[in-house]
Coordinates of C-alpha atoms in Angstrom, one line a residue:
Chain A
X237 CA 57.9 127.6 97.3
X238 CA 57.9 127.1 101.4
X239 CA 55.4 124.0 100.4
X240 CA 58.7 122.6 98.7
X241 CA 61.0 122.9 101.3
X242 CA 58.7 121.7 103.8
X243 CA 58.5 118.8 101.2
X244 CA 62.2 118.6 100.6
X245 CA 62.5 118.8 104.3
X246 CA 60.3 116.3 105.5
X247 CA 61.4 114.1 102.8
X248 CA 64.7 114.3 104.1
X249 CA 63.0 113.5 108.2
X250 CA 61.9 110.6 106.6
X251 CA 64.5 109.3 105.3
X252 CA 66.5 109.8 108.5
X253 CA 64.3 108.0 110.2
X254 CA 64.7 105.3 107.6
X255 CA 68.4 105.1 107.6
X256 CA 69.1 104.8 111.4
X257 CA 66.0 101.9 111.4
X258 CA 68.3 100.5 108.7
X259 CA 71.9 100.9 110.6
X260 CA 71.0 99.8 113.3
X261 CA 69.8 97.1 112.1
X262 CA 73.6 96.9 110.4
X263 CA 75.3 97.5 113.4
X264 CA 73.7 94.7 115.5
X265 CA 74.6 92.6 112.4
X266 CA 77.7 94.2 112.8
X267 CA 79.1 93.5 116.5
X268 CA 79.0 89.8 115.7
X269 CA 81.8 90.1 113.0
X270 CA 83.3 92.0 114.7
X271 CA 83.3 90.2 117.9
X272 CA 85.0 87.2 116.1
X273 CA 87.2 89.3 115.0
X274 CA 88.3 90.4 118.0
X275 CA 89.0 87.1 120.0
X276 CA 90.2 84.9 116.8
X277 CA 90.7 87.0 114.2
X278 CA 88.2 85.5 111.4
X279 CA 86.2 86.9 109.0
X280 CA 83.6 84.3 110.2
X281 CA 81.2 84.6 106.3
X282 CA 78.6 82.7 107.9
X283 CA 77.5 85.4 110.2
X284 CA 75.1 86.9 107.4
X285 CA 73.5 83.5 106.8
X286 CA 72.6 83.0 111.2
X287 CA 71.1 86.4 111.0
X288 CA 68.8 84.7 107.8
X289 CA 68.3 81.2 110.0
X290 CA 67.1 83.9 112.6
X291 CA 64.1 85.2 110.1
X292 CA 63.5 81.9 108.9
X293 CA 63.1 80.1 112.4
X294 CA 61.1 82.6 113.4
X295 CA 59.2 82.8 110.3
X296 CA 58.4 78.7 110.6
X297 CA 57.5 78.9 114.0
X298 CA 55.0 82.1 113.5
X299 CA 53.4 80.7 110.6
X300 CA 53.3 76.8 111.6
X301 CA 55.9 75.3 109.3
X302 CA 57.4 73.0 111.3
X303 CA 53.6 71.6 111.6
X304 CA 53.3 74.0 115.1
X305 CA 52.8 77.5 115.6
X306 CA 54.4 79.6 118.9
X307 CA 53.4 83.0 120.4
X308 CA 54.8 85.8 118.8
X309 CA 57.3 86.5 121.6
X310 CA 57.9 82.8 122.7
X311 CA 58.8 82.0 118.8
X312 CA 61.2 84.9 118.9
X313 CA 63.2 83.7 122.2
X314 CA 63.4 80.4 121.0
X315 CA 65.1 81.5 117.1
X316 CA 67.5 83.8 119.3
X317 CA 68.1 81.0 121.2
X318 CA 68.6 78.7 118.2
X319 CA 70.7 80.8 116.5
X320 CA 73.3 81.6 119.3
X321 CA 74.0 77.6 119.8
X322 CA 73.7 77.3 115.6
X323 CA 77.1 80.0 116.1
X324 CA 78.5 77.7 119.1
X325 CA 77.9 74.5 116.2
X326 CA 79.5 76.1 113.8
X327 CA 82.3 77.1 115.7
X328 CA 83.2 74.3 116.9
X329 CA 82.1 72.2 114.2
X330 CA 83.7 73.8 111.6
X331 CA 86.4 76.5 113.0
X332 CA 88.0 74.6 115.9
X333 CA 89.7 71.9 114.4
X334 CA 91.6 74.6 112.0
X335 CA 93.2 77.4 115.0
X336 CA 96.1 76.1 114.5
X337 CA 95.9 76.1 110.8
X338 CA 96.8 78.1 108.6
X339 CA 94.4 81.5 108.4
X340 CA 93.6 81.5 105.3
X341 CA 92.0 77.7 105.5
X342 CA 89.7 79.2 108.7
X343 CA 88.7 81.9 106.0
X344 CA 87.8 79.7 103.2
X345 CA 86.2 77.4 105.8
X346 CA 84.1 80.1 106.6
X347 CA 82.8 81.0 103.1
X348 CA 82.4 77.0 102.7
X349 CA 80.0 77.0 105.7
X350 CA 77.9 80.4 104.4
X351 CA 77.4 78.4 101.1
X352 CA 76.6 75.4 103.1
X353 CA 74.1 77.4 105.2
X354 CA 72.5 79.2 102.2
X355 CA 71.8 76.5 100.5
X356 CA 70.7 74.3 103.1
X357 CA 68.1 76.5 103.7
X358 CA 66.9 77.1 100.0
X359 CA 66.7 72.6 100.0
X360 CA 64.5 73.4 103.5
X361 CA 62.6 76.7 102.6
X362 CA 62.7 76.7 99.1
X363 CA 63.9 80.4 97.0
X364 CA 60.9 81.6 96.7
X365 CA 59.9 84.9 98.8
X366 CA 58.0 84.1 102.4
X367 CA 56.2 86.4 104.2
X368 CA 55.2 87.0 108.5
X369 CA 52.3 85.5 108.4
X370 CA 49.7 88.7 109.1
X371 CA 47.8 87.7 111.9
X372 CA 50.3 86.2 114.3
X373 CA 52.4 89.4 115.2
X374 CA 51.3 91.9 116.5
X375 CA 48.8 94.1 115.2
X376 CA 50.4 97.3 116.8
X377 CA 53.5 97.1 114.6
X378 CA 52.4 98.2 111.8
X379 CA 50.9 101.2 113.0
X380 CA 52.2 104.5 113.4
X381 CA 53.5 106.0 116.2
X382 CA 54.2 109.4 115.9
X383 CA 53.5 111.4 112.9
X384 CA 55.0 115.0 111.9
X385 CA 53.4 116.0 109.0
X386 CA 55.0 113.8 106.3
X387 CA 57.2 112.3 108.4
X388 CA 55.7 108.3 110.3
X389 CA 58.0 106.9 112.3
X390 CA 56.0 103.0 112.7
X391 CA 56.2 100.9 115.8
X392 CA 58.1 98.5 114.2
X393 CA 60.8 101.0 113.7
X394 CA 60.5 102.4 117.4
X395 CA 61.3 98.6 118.3
X396 CA 64.0 98.0 116.0
X397 CA 66.0 101.1 117.7
X398 CA 65.3 100.4 121.6
X399 CA 65.7 96.5 120.9
X400 CA 69.4 97.8 119.4
X401 CA 70.3 100.2 121.7
X402 CA 68.7 98.1 124.5
X403 CA 71.2 95.4 123.3
X404 CA 73.9 97.1 122.6
X405 CA 73.9 98.7 126.4
X406 CA 73.5 94.7 127.6
X407 CA 76.2 94.1 125.2
X408 CA 78.9 96.8 126.7
X409 CA 78.0 95.9 129.9
X410 CA 78.8 92.4 129.3
X411 CA 82.4 92.6 127.3
X412 CA 83.3 95.6 130.6
X413 CA 81.8 93.9 133.9
X414 CA 81.5 90.4 133.3
X415 CA 84.1 87.7 133.9
X416 CA 83.4 86.4 130.7
X417 CA 83.6 90.0 129.1
X418 CA 86.5 90.5 130.7
X419 CA 88.3 86.7 129.3
X420 CA 86.9 88.6 125.8
X421 CA 88.9 91.7 126.1
X422 CA 92.3 89.4 127.5
X423 CA 92.0 86.9 124.6
X424 CA 91.1 89.8 121.7
X425 CA 95.3 91.6 123.5
X426 CA 97.3 88.1 123.7
X427 CA 95.4 84.7 123.1
X428 CA 98.4 82.7 124.6
X429 CA 98.9 85.2 127.6
X430 CA 95.5 84.5 128.1
X431 CA 94.9 81.0 128.4
X432 CA 98.4 81.2 130.3
X433 CA 96.6 83.0 133.1
X434 CA 93.7 80.4 133.2
X435 CA 91.1 81.4 131.1
X436 CA 89.5 78.7 128.6
X437 CA 90.1 79.9 125.0
X438 CA 87.5 77.2 124.0
X439 CA 85.0 79.0 126.6
X440 CA 84.9 82.5 125.9
X441 CA 85.5 81.5 121.5
X442 CA 81.7 79.6 122.4
X443 CA 80.4 82.4 124.5
X444 CA 81.3 85.1 121.6
X445 CA 80.0 83.0 118.5
X446 CA 76.6 82.5 121.1
X447 CA 76.2 86.0 121.9
X448 CA 77.7 87.4 118.2
X449 CA 74.8 84.5 116.6
X450 CA 72.4 85.4 118.8
X451 CA 72.3 89.3 117.8
X452 CA 72.8 88.2 114.1
X453 CA 69.5 86.4 114.8
X454 CA 67.7 89.2 116.8
X455 CA 68.4 91.7 113.3
X456 CA 67.3 88.5 111.1
X457 CA 63.9 88.6 112.5
X458 CA 63.7 93.1 112.7
X459 CA 64.8 93.2 109.0
X460 CA 61.9 89.3 108.4
X461 CA 59.3 92.2 110.1
X462 CA 60.6 95.2 108.8
X463 CA 60.7 94.7 104.9
X464 CA 58.0 91.7 105.6
X465 CA 59.6 89.4 103.2
X466 CA 62.4 86.3 103.6
X467 CA 64.6 84.2 101.2
X468 CA 67.8 82.5 101.9
X469 CA 70.2 84.6 100.2
X470 CA 69.1 87.8 102.5
X471 CA 72.1 87.0 104.7
X472 CA 74.3 87.4 101.7
X473 CA 73.7 91.2 101.3
X474 CA 73.0 91.4 104.9
X475 CA 75.9 90.2 105.9
X476 CA 78.0 92.0 103.6
X477 CA 76.6 95.4 104.7
X478 CA 76.9 94.3 108.4
X479 CA 80.6 93.7 107.7
X480 CA 81.6 96.7 105.8
X481 CA 80.2 98.5 108.9
X482 CA 82.8 96.1 111.2
X483 CA 85.5 97.5 109.0
X484 CA 84.2 101.2 108.9
X485 CA 84.5 100.7 112.6
X486 CA 87.7 99.1 112.5
X487 CA 87.4 95.5 112.6
X488 CA 87.4 94.2 116.5
X489 CA 86.0 97.8 117.5
X490 CA 82.4 97.3 119.4
X491 CA 81.7 100.5 119.5
X492 CA 83.2 101.1 116.0
X493 CA 80.8 98.5 114.4
X494 CA 77.6 100.5 115.9
X495 CA 79.0 104.1 114.8
X496 CA 79.7 102.3 110.8
X497 CA 76.5 100.3 111.3
X498 CA 74.6 103.8 111.4
X499 CA 77.0 105.2 109.1
X500 CA 76.2 101.9 106.2
X501 CA 72.7 102.5 107.1
X502 CA 72.5 106.2 106.3
X503 CA 74.6 106.1 103.5
X504 CA 72.4 103.2 101.7
X505 CA 69.2 105.5 102.4
X506 CA 70.3 108.6 101.6
X507 CA 72.5 107.6 98.3
X508 CA 69.9 105.3 96.9
X509 CA 66.8 108.6 97.8
X510 CA 69.0 110.7 96.4
X511 CA 71.6 109.6 93.6
X512 CA 71.4 106.6 92.7
X513 CA 69.2 103.4 94.0
X514 CA 70.6 100.3 91.9
X515 CA 74.0 101.3 93.2
X516 CA 72.8 101.3 96.8
X517 CA 74.9 98.2 97.4
X518 CA 77.7 99.7 95.9
X519 CA 78.3 101.6 98.4
X520 CA 78.6 99.1 100.7
X521 CA 81.9 97.6 99.1
X522 CA 82.8 101.1 97.7
X523 CA 83.3 101.6 101.9
X524 CA 84.6 98.6 102.0
X525 CA 87.1 98.8 99.2
X526 CA 88.0 102.9 100.4
X527 CA 88.4 101.8 104.1
X528 CA 90.8 99.1 103.7
X529 CA 92.6 100.8 101.5
X530 CA 93.0 104.2 102.8
X531 CA 92.7 103.1 107.3
X532 CA 92.5 99.9 107.1
X533 CA 92.4 100.1 110.7
X534 CA 89.0 101.8 110.4
X535 CA 87.3 104.7 112.8
X536 CA 87.7 102.8 116.1
X537 CA 90.2 100.1 115.1
X538 CA 93.4 98.8 116.3
X539 CA 96.8 98.7 114.5
X540 CA 96.8 95.1 112.6
X541 CA 98.6 91.8 113.2
X542 CA 100.9 92.2 110.1
X543 CA 101.3 89.1 107.5
X544 CA 104.0 87.3 109.3
Chain B
X904 CA 108.7 64.8 91.6
X905 CA 105.4 66.4 91.3
X906 CA 103.0 65.8 88.3
X907 CA 103.2 69.3 87.0
X908 CA 107.3 68.7 86.7
X909 CA 106.2 65.8 84.4
X910 CA 102.8 67.4 82.5
X911 CA 104.9 68.5 79.3
X912 CA 108.1 66.5 79.7
X913 CA 106.8 63.1 80.3
X914 CA 105.6 61.4 76.6
X915 CA 103.9 58.6 78.4
X916 CA 101.8 60.9 80.6
X917 CA 100.7 63.4 78.3
X918 CA 100.4 61.7 74.4
X919 CA 97.6 59.1 76.2
X920 CA 95.3 61.6 77.3
X921 CA 96.2 64.1 74.6
X922 CA 94.8 61.3 72.5
X923 CA 91.6 60.4 74.4
X924 CA 90.7 64.2 74.2
X925 CA 91.2 64.3 70.5
X926 CA 89.2 61.3 69.6
X927 CA 86.2 62.7 72.5
X928 CA 84.0 64.0 70.2
X929 CA 83.7 61.4 67.8
X930 CA 83.0 58.8 70.7
X931 CA 79.6 57.1 69.5
X932 CA 77.6 58.9 72.1
X933 CA 73.8 59.0 69.8
X934 CA 71.5 61.3 70.8
X935 CA 73.5 62.1 74.3
X936 CA 76.3 63.3 72.0
X937 CA 75.6 67.3 71.6
X938 CA 75.3 67.6 75.1
X939 CA 78.2 65.9 76.3
X940 CA 80.5 67.9 74.3
X941 CA 78.3 70.8 75.4
X942 CA 79.3 69.4 79.1
X943 CA 83.0 68.6 78.2
X944 CA 83.5 72.5 76.0
X945 CA 82.5 73.7 79.2
X946 CA 84.5 72.1 82.1
X947 CA 87.5 73.0 79.5
X948 CA 86.6 76.5 80.1
X949 CA 86.5 75.6 83.5
X950 CA 90.1 74.5 83.2
X951 CA 91.3 77.9 81.9
X952 CA 89.3 79.5 84.3
X953 CA 90.6 76.8 87.1
X954 CA 94.3 77.5 86.1
X955 CA 94.1 81.3 85.5
X956 CA 93.0 81.9 88.8
X957 CA 95.4 79.0 90.4
X958 CA 98.5 81.5 89.7
X959 CA 97.0 84.2 92.1
X960 CA 95.8 81.7 95.9
X961 CA 98.3 79.0 94.6
X962 CA 101.2 80.7 93.1
X963 CA 101.1 83.7 95.7
X964 CA 99.8 82.7 98.4
X965 CA 96.7 85.4 98.1
X966 CA 93.4 84.8 98.5
X967 CA 90.9 85.7 95.7
X968 CA 87.3 85.7 96.4
X969 CA 86.6 88.3 92.7
X970 CA 88.0 85.7 90.1
X971 CA 84.2 85.8 88.5
X972 CA 85.1 89.2 88.0
X973 CA 87.2 88.9 85.3
X974 CA 85.7 85.9 84.0
X975 CA 82.3 88.3 83.3
X976 CA 85.1 91.6 82.0
X977 CA 86.3 89.5 79.9
X978 CA 83.1 88.0 78.8
X979 CA 81.2 91.4 77.9
X980 CA 84.8 92.9 76.2
X981 CA 84.1 89.9 74.1
X982 CA 80.8 90.5 73.5
X983 CA 80.5 94.1 73.2
X984 CA 83.5 94.2 70.3
X985 CA 81.9 91.3 68.6
X986 CA 78.5 93.1 68.5
X987 CA 79.4 96.1 67.8
X988 CA 82.5 95.8 65.2
X989 CA 82.2 92.6 63.6
X990 CA 85.5 92.0 64.9
X991 CA 87.4 88.7 64.9
X992 CA 87.6 86.4 67.2
X993 CA 91.5 86.5 67.0
X994 CA 91.2 90.5 67.6
X995 CA 88.5 90.1 69.8
X996 CA 90.1 87.7 72.3
X997 CA 93.6 89.3 73.4
X998 CA 91.9 92.4 73.5
X999 CA 89.6 91.0 76.2
X1000 CA 92.8 89.6 77.6
X1001 CA 94.6 93.2 77.7
X1002 CA 91.3 94.5 79.3
X1003 CA 91.8 92.4 81.6
X1004 CA 95.0 92.1 82.8
X1005 CA 94.7 96.0 83.1
X1006 CA 92.2 95.7 85.7
X1007 CA 94.1 93.2 87.5
X1008 CA 96.8 95.2 87.4
X1009 CA 94.1 98.0 88.3
X1010 CA 92.7 95.9 91.3
X1011 CA 96.2 94.5 92.2
X1012 CA 98.3 98.3 92.5
X1013 CA 97.0 99.6 95.7
X1014 CA 96.4 96.2 97.8
X1015 CA 100.1 95.2 97.9
X1016 CA 100.5 95.9 101.5
X1017 CA 97.1 94.4 102.9
X1018 CA 97.5 92.0 105.0
X1019 CA 95.8 88.2 104.2
X1020 CA 92.3 88.3 104.9
X1021 CA 91.9 91.9 103.7
X1022 CA 93.5 91.1 100.5
X1023 CA 90.7 88.8 99.7
X1024 CA 88.0 91.1 101.1
X1025 CA 89.0 93.5 98.7
X1026 CA 89.3 91.3 95.3
X1027 CA 85.5 89.9 96.9
X1028 CA 84.1 94.1 96.8
X1029 CA 85.8 94.9 93.7
X1030 CA 84.0 91.7 91.2
X1031 CA 81.3 92.8 92.9
X1032 CA 81.3 96.2 91.5
X1033 CA 82.5 95.3 88.3
X1034 CA 79.7 92.6 87.9
X1035 CA 77.1 96.1 89.6
X1036 CA 78.4 97.9 87.1
X1037 CA 77.3 95.5 84.0
X1038 CA 74.2 95.2 85.7
X1039 CA 73.5 98.9 85.5
X1040 CA 74.9 100.4 82.9
X1041 CA 72.5 99.7 80.5
X1042 CA 73.6 102.4 78.0
X1043 CA 77.3 100.3 77.4
X1044 CA 76.1 96.8 78.4
X1045 CA 71.8 96.6 78.7
X1046 CA 72.3 95.7 82.0
X1047 CA 69.9 92.8 83.2
X1048 CA 68.6 92.3 79.1
X1049 CA 71.8 91.1 78.4
X1050 CA 73.7 90.4 75.2
X1051 CA 72.4 88.0 72.9
X1052 CA 73.2 87.4 70.0
X1053 CA 77.1 87.3 69.6
X1054 CA 78.6 85.5 66.9
X1055 CA 80.0 82.1 66.8
X1056 CA 83.7 82.0 67.1
X1057 CA 85.8 82.5 63.9
X1058 CA 89.3 81.0 62.6
X1059 CA 91.0 82.6 58.6
X1060 CA 87.5 84.3 58.0
X1061 CA 85.7 80.8 57.8
X1062 CA 83.1 80.3 61.4
X1063 CA 83.4 77.9 63.2
X1064 CA 79.2 76.6 63.6
X1065 CA 80.1 73.3 64.9
X1066 CA 80.4 72.3 68.8
X1067 CA 83.6 70.2 67.6
X1068 CA 85.1 73.1 66.5
X1069 CA 84.5 75.1 69.6
X1070 CA 85.5 72.0 71.5
X1071 CA 88.7 72.0 69.6
X1072 CA 89.3 75.1 69.5
X1073 CA 88.9 75.6 73.7
X1074 CA 91.2 72.8 74.1
X1075 CA 93.6 74.7 72.0
X1076 CA 93.4 78.0 74.5
X1077 CA 94.0 75.2 77.3
X1078 CA 97.2 73.8 76.1
X1079 CA 98.3 77.7 75.8
X1080 CA 97.0 79.0 79.2
X1081 CA 98.9 75.4 80.3
X1082 CA 101.8 75.5 78.1
X1083 CA 101.8 79.3 80.0
X1084 CA 101.7 78.9 83.4
X1085 CA 104.2 75.1 83.3
X1086 CA 106.6 77.1 82.3
X1087 CA 106.4 80.3 84.2
X1088 CA 105.5 78.4 87.7
X1089 CA 109.0 76.6 86.7
X1090 CA 111.3 79.9 85.6
X1091 CA 112.5 82.7 87.3
X1092 CA 109.1 84.6 88.3
X1093 CA 107.6 80.6 89.7
X1094 CA 110.4 80.5 92.0
X1095 CA 109.5 83.7 93.2
X1096 CA 106.3 83.5 93.6
X1097 CA 106.6 80.9 95.9
X1098 CA 108.9 82.6 97.4
X1099 CA 106.5 85.4 98.4
X1100 CA 103.9 82.5 99.2
X1101 CA 106.1 81.1 101.4
X1102 CA 107.6 84.0 103.2
X1103 CA 107.3 87.2 102.3
X1104 CA 109.4 89.1 104.4
X1105 CA 112.1 86.4 104.0
X1106 CA 111.6 87.2 100.1
X1107 CA 112.1 90.8 100.2
X1108 CA 114.7 90.3 102.7
X1109 CA 116.3 88.6 99.9
X1110 CA 115.9 90.8 96.9
X1111 CA 112.9 89.1 95.5
X1112 CA 111.4 92.4 94.5
X1113 CA 108.0 91.4 95.6
X1114 CA 105.5 94.1 94.2
X1115 CA 106.7 93.6 91.0
X1116 CA 105.7 89.7 91.1
X1117 CA 102.7 90.2 92.7
X1118 CA 101.5 92.2 90.4
X1119 CA 102.4 90.4 87.0
X1120 CA 100.9 87.8 89.3
X1121 CA 97.5 89.7 89.1
X1122 CA 98.1 90.4 85.9
X1123 CA 98.3 86.9 84.4
X1124 CA 95.7 85.8 86.5
X1125 CA 93.0 88.1 85.2
X1126 CA 94.0 87.9 81.6
X1127 CA 93.6 84.3 81.7
X1128 CA 90.1 84.6 83.7
X1129 CA 89.3 87.2 81.0
X1130 CA 90.2 84.9 78.1
X1131 CA 88.1 82.3 79.7
X1132 CA 85.6 85.0 79.5
X1133 CA 85.8 85.6 75.8
X1134 CA 85.9 82.5 74.7
X1135 CA 82.2 82.2 77.0
X1136 CA 80.9 84.8 74.9
X1137 CA 81.8 83.8 71.7
X1138 CA 80.6 79.8 72.3
X1139 CA 77.5 80.4 74.4
X1140 CA 76.5 83.6 72.5
X1141 CA 74.4 85.0 74.8
X1142 CA 76.1 86.9 78.6
X1143 CA 74.1 88.3 81.2
X1144 CA 75.2 89.8 84.2
X1145 CA 73.7 86.9 86.9
X1146 CA 76.0 84.4 85.3
X1147 CA 78.5 86.0 86.8
X1148 CA 77.3 86.4 90.1
X1149 CA 79.8 85.8 93.6
X1150 CA 79.0 81.8 93.9
X1151 CA 80.6 81.7 90.5
X1152 CA 84.0 83.0 92.1
X1153 CA 84.0 80.3 95.0
X1154 CA 82.8 77.4 92.4
X1155 CA 86.0 78.1 90.7
X1156 CA 87.7 78.3 93.8
X1157 CA 85.8 74.9 94.9
X1158 CA 87.9 73.3 92.1
X1159 CA 91.1 74.4 93.0
X1160 CA 90.5 73.6 97.1
X1161 CA 89.4 70.3 96.1
X1162 CA 92.5 69.7 93.1
X1163 CA 95.2 71.1 95.4
X1164 CA 95.8 74.7 95.8
X1165 CA 98.9 75.6 93.5
X1166 CA 98.9 72.4 92.1
X1167 CA 98.3 72.7 88.2
X1168 CA 97.2 69.5 87.8
X1169 CA 95.4 68.8 91.0
X1170 CA 93.4 72.7 89.5
X1171 CA 92.8 70.5 86.2
X1172 CA 92.2 67.6 88.2
X1173 CA 89.6 69.6 90.0
X1174 CA 87.5 70.6 87.6
X1175 CA 87.6 67.8 85.9
X1176 CA 86.0 66.1 88.1
X1177 CA 83.7 68.8 90.0
X1178 CA 82.2 70.4 86.8
X1179 CA 80.6 67.2 84.5
X1180 CA 80.1 66.4 88.4
X1181 CA 77.8 69.2 88.5
X1182 CA 75.7 68.9 85.8
X1183 CA 75.0 65.5 86.1
X1184 CA 74.0 66.9 89.5
X1185 CA 71.4 68.9 87.7
X1186 CA 70.2 66.2 86.1
X1187 CA 69.8 63.1 88.3
X1188 CA 68.7 66.1 90.6
X1189 CA 65.0 66.7 91.4
X1190 CA 64.5 70.8 89.7
X1191 CA 64.5 71.8 93.4
X1192 CA 66.8 70.2 95.3
X1193 CA 69.1 70.6 92.0
X1194 CA 69.3 74.5 92.8
X1195 CA 70.8 73.6 96.0
X1196 CA 73.6 71.8 94.2
X1197 CA 75.7 74.0 95.7
X1198 CA 75.6 73.1 99.0
X1199 CA 77.6 70.1 98.0
X1200 CA 80.6 72.8 97.0
X1201 CA 80.4 74.1 100.6
X1202 CA 80.8 71.1 102.0
X1203 CA 83.8 70.0 99.6
X1204 CA 85.1 73.4 100.6
X1205 CA 84.8 72.4 104.1
X1206 CA 86.0 68.7 104.4
X1207 CA 89.2 69.8 102.3
X1208 CA 90.3 72.1 104.3
X1209 CA 89.8 70.0 107.8
X1210 CA 90.7 67.2 106.5
X1211 CA 93.1 67.5 103.4
X1212 CA 94.0 71.0 103.5
X1213 CA 96.5 70.1 100.8
X1214 CA 94.0 68.8 98.1
X1215 CA 93.9 65.8 96.5
X1216 CA 97.1 66.7 94.5
X1217 CA 99.5 68.1 96.9
X1218 CA 102.5 70.4 96.3
X1219 CA 105.4 68.7 98.2
X1220 CA 107.2 71.5 99.9
X1221 CA 110.4 71.5 98.9

């Protein structure tokens, strides 16, 4: 009897650890959606593809796919940097020309870019699931950091969680205590007024894309390591779930995105563990639809601009 | 005068077109014949889909990112009814369309007050849920095993087992849908939709019952998608959840973006150009490249929005 209860509770704790790990990754991606939405009111559908590129770039740099290999730390840094630049490029090439166009045009363009990037990855890396070369990543990551009975927390999970927390704190400091952060907040309140006050809107939007995409790239690398699987459609599902997290938290709100990511990660792991694993993707869709229908502002969101 | 208005009034326009389509199955094409006819039939299916989708984003200005959900719903409704009860196409097809309309209304009713992008997201999530249910409820749909052995279309008790018969059949449905859409477009209902598209608040102020007109658009659009799905199931004789992935929604959206959102001739033209092109790419490109042919659709969407946001055959604003 006691053993059964202990079994149950250790299963619960293990699920909790896994859920928090997953949630912190969703939060990292969700922040990218929410930041971009905050400044230009665009659902950047291609954000999931940036995340996918982060995973593929680090995979390529570690496995020598491009003909040369880099040490782990450098490979991660280069991948994140390229993701940040890709984010800026995405905005400049695809979205910036449409700033004055109807919002629908930008949204459709975002979907077009998402398909384009996903198929570009398919073209470059092929459709099969690839895994990181085991000798290129630090061996420590796969070892358990903490073992309590049957509950195992791996170093990788510790790294994922601490990276996420560190980046979120850094983001908080950037948004609230730097010039660029103040400019972002100003633009999200009133773009015209901000630009009249001398804020260079295009520059700030570029920074926003760079930060959001960099975080997305980090998330891609972490997920690639966590599941040890990299494939072109990985950004699609992760993107949807992260977007659902952003909506749940209130789109435009960074703390909301973090909380939403955590809730969604836990919901997915517990829903998958206790209800039905085949519907674990469905949880994200259902949460997304319900929040939009019942409380479109989410947990922390401001009132959305109405259709005008 | 826009081409849409002349579709059924200008004899010089539609008679040559009709003649060209009617002789297509009888052209001497040798061994390529069956293949060309298959692609032509598929193109007509997508023309119906493009016309159906066009009703929502094109006429009412709301972006639908989940049209494939209704296509799949219609295909499974028709496929399962046929497999289990051996009913005639002429019973199964209207039932599938009704089921589509029902879910279209169910999806549309709660979304009436949503802003543009939230509406798009709900349509997307809803369609993914439909396909997820189809994939997972094995007792009903056989899930990933698919539904094989669906009976071919029939008419007056006679089975239509020749490829050209299926071609003429979908051609008939295309004209039926086209007739409905063209008539509605120039009716009071159509004008109300355009009013909602141009300015919802102004439309409401002058007494347009925005909610009910939107619901009608959702129902009509979903019914057309389900009808296309029902035909597809009976024609292809096998359905599988993987046939109804999100990318299909985007492909259909791409057809109308390419042709010009809101333009009926544009929707037809989009399908007429892009669907055979896809099939051509499948043959011409090596296997690894042809898997990535959706790349082209992504680019088309981006380029159209950038340089020709109104499409190839834009609808002039009055």
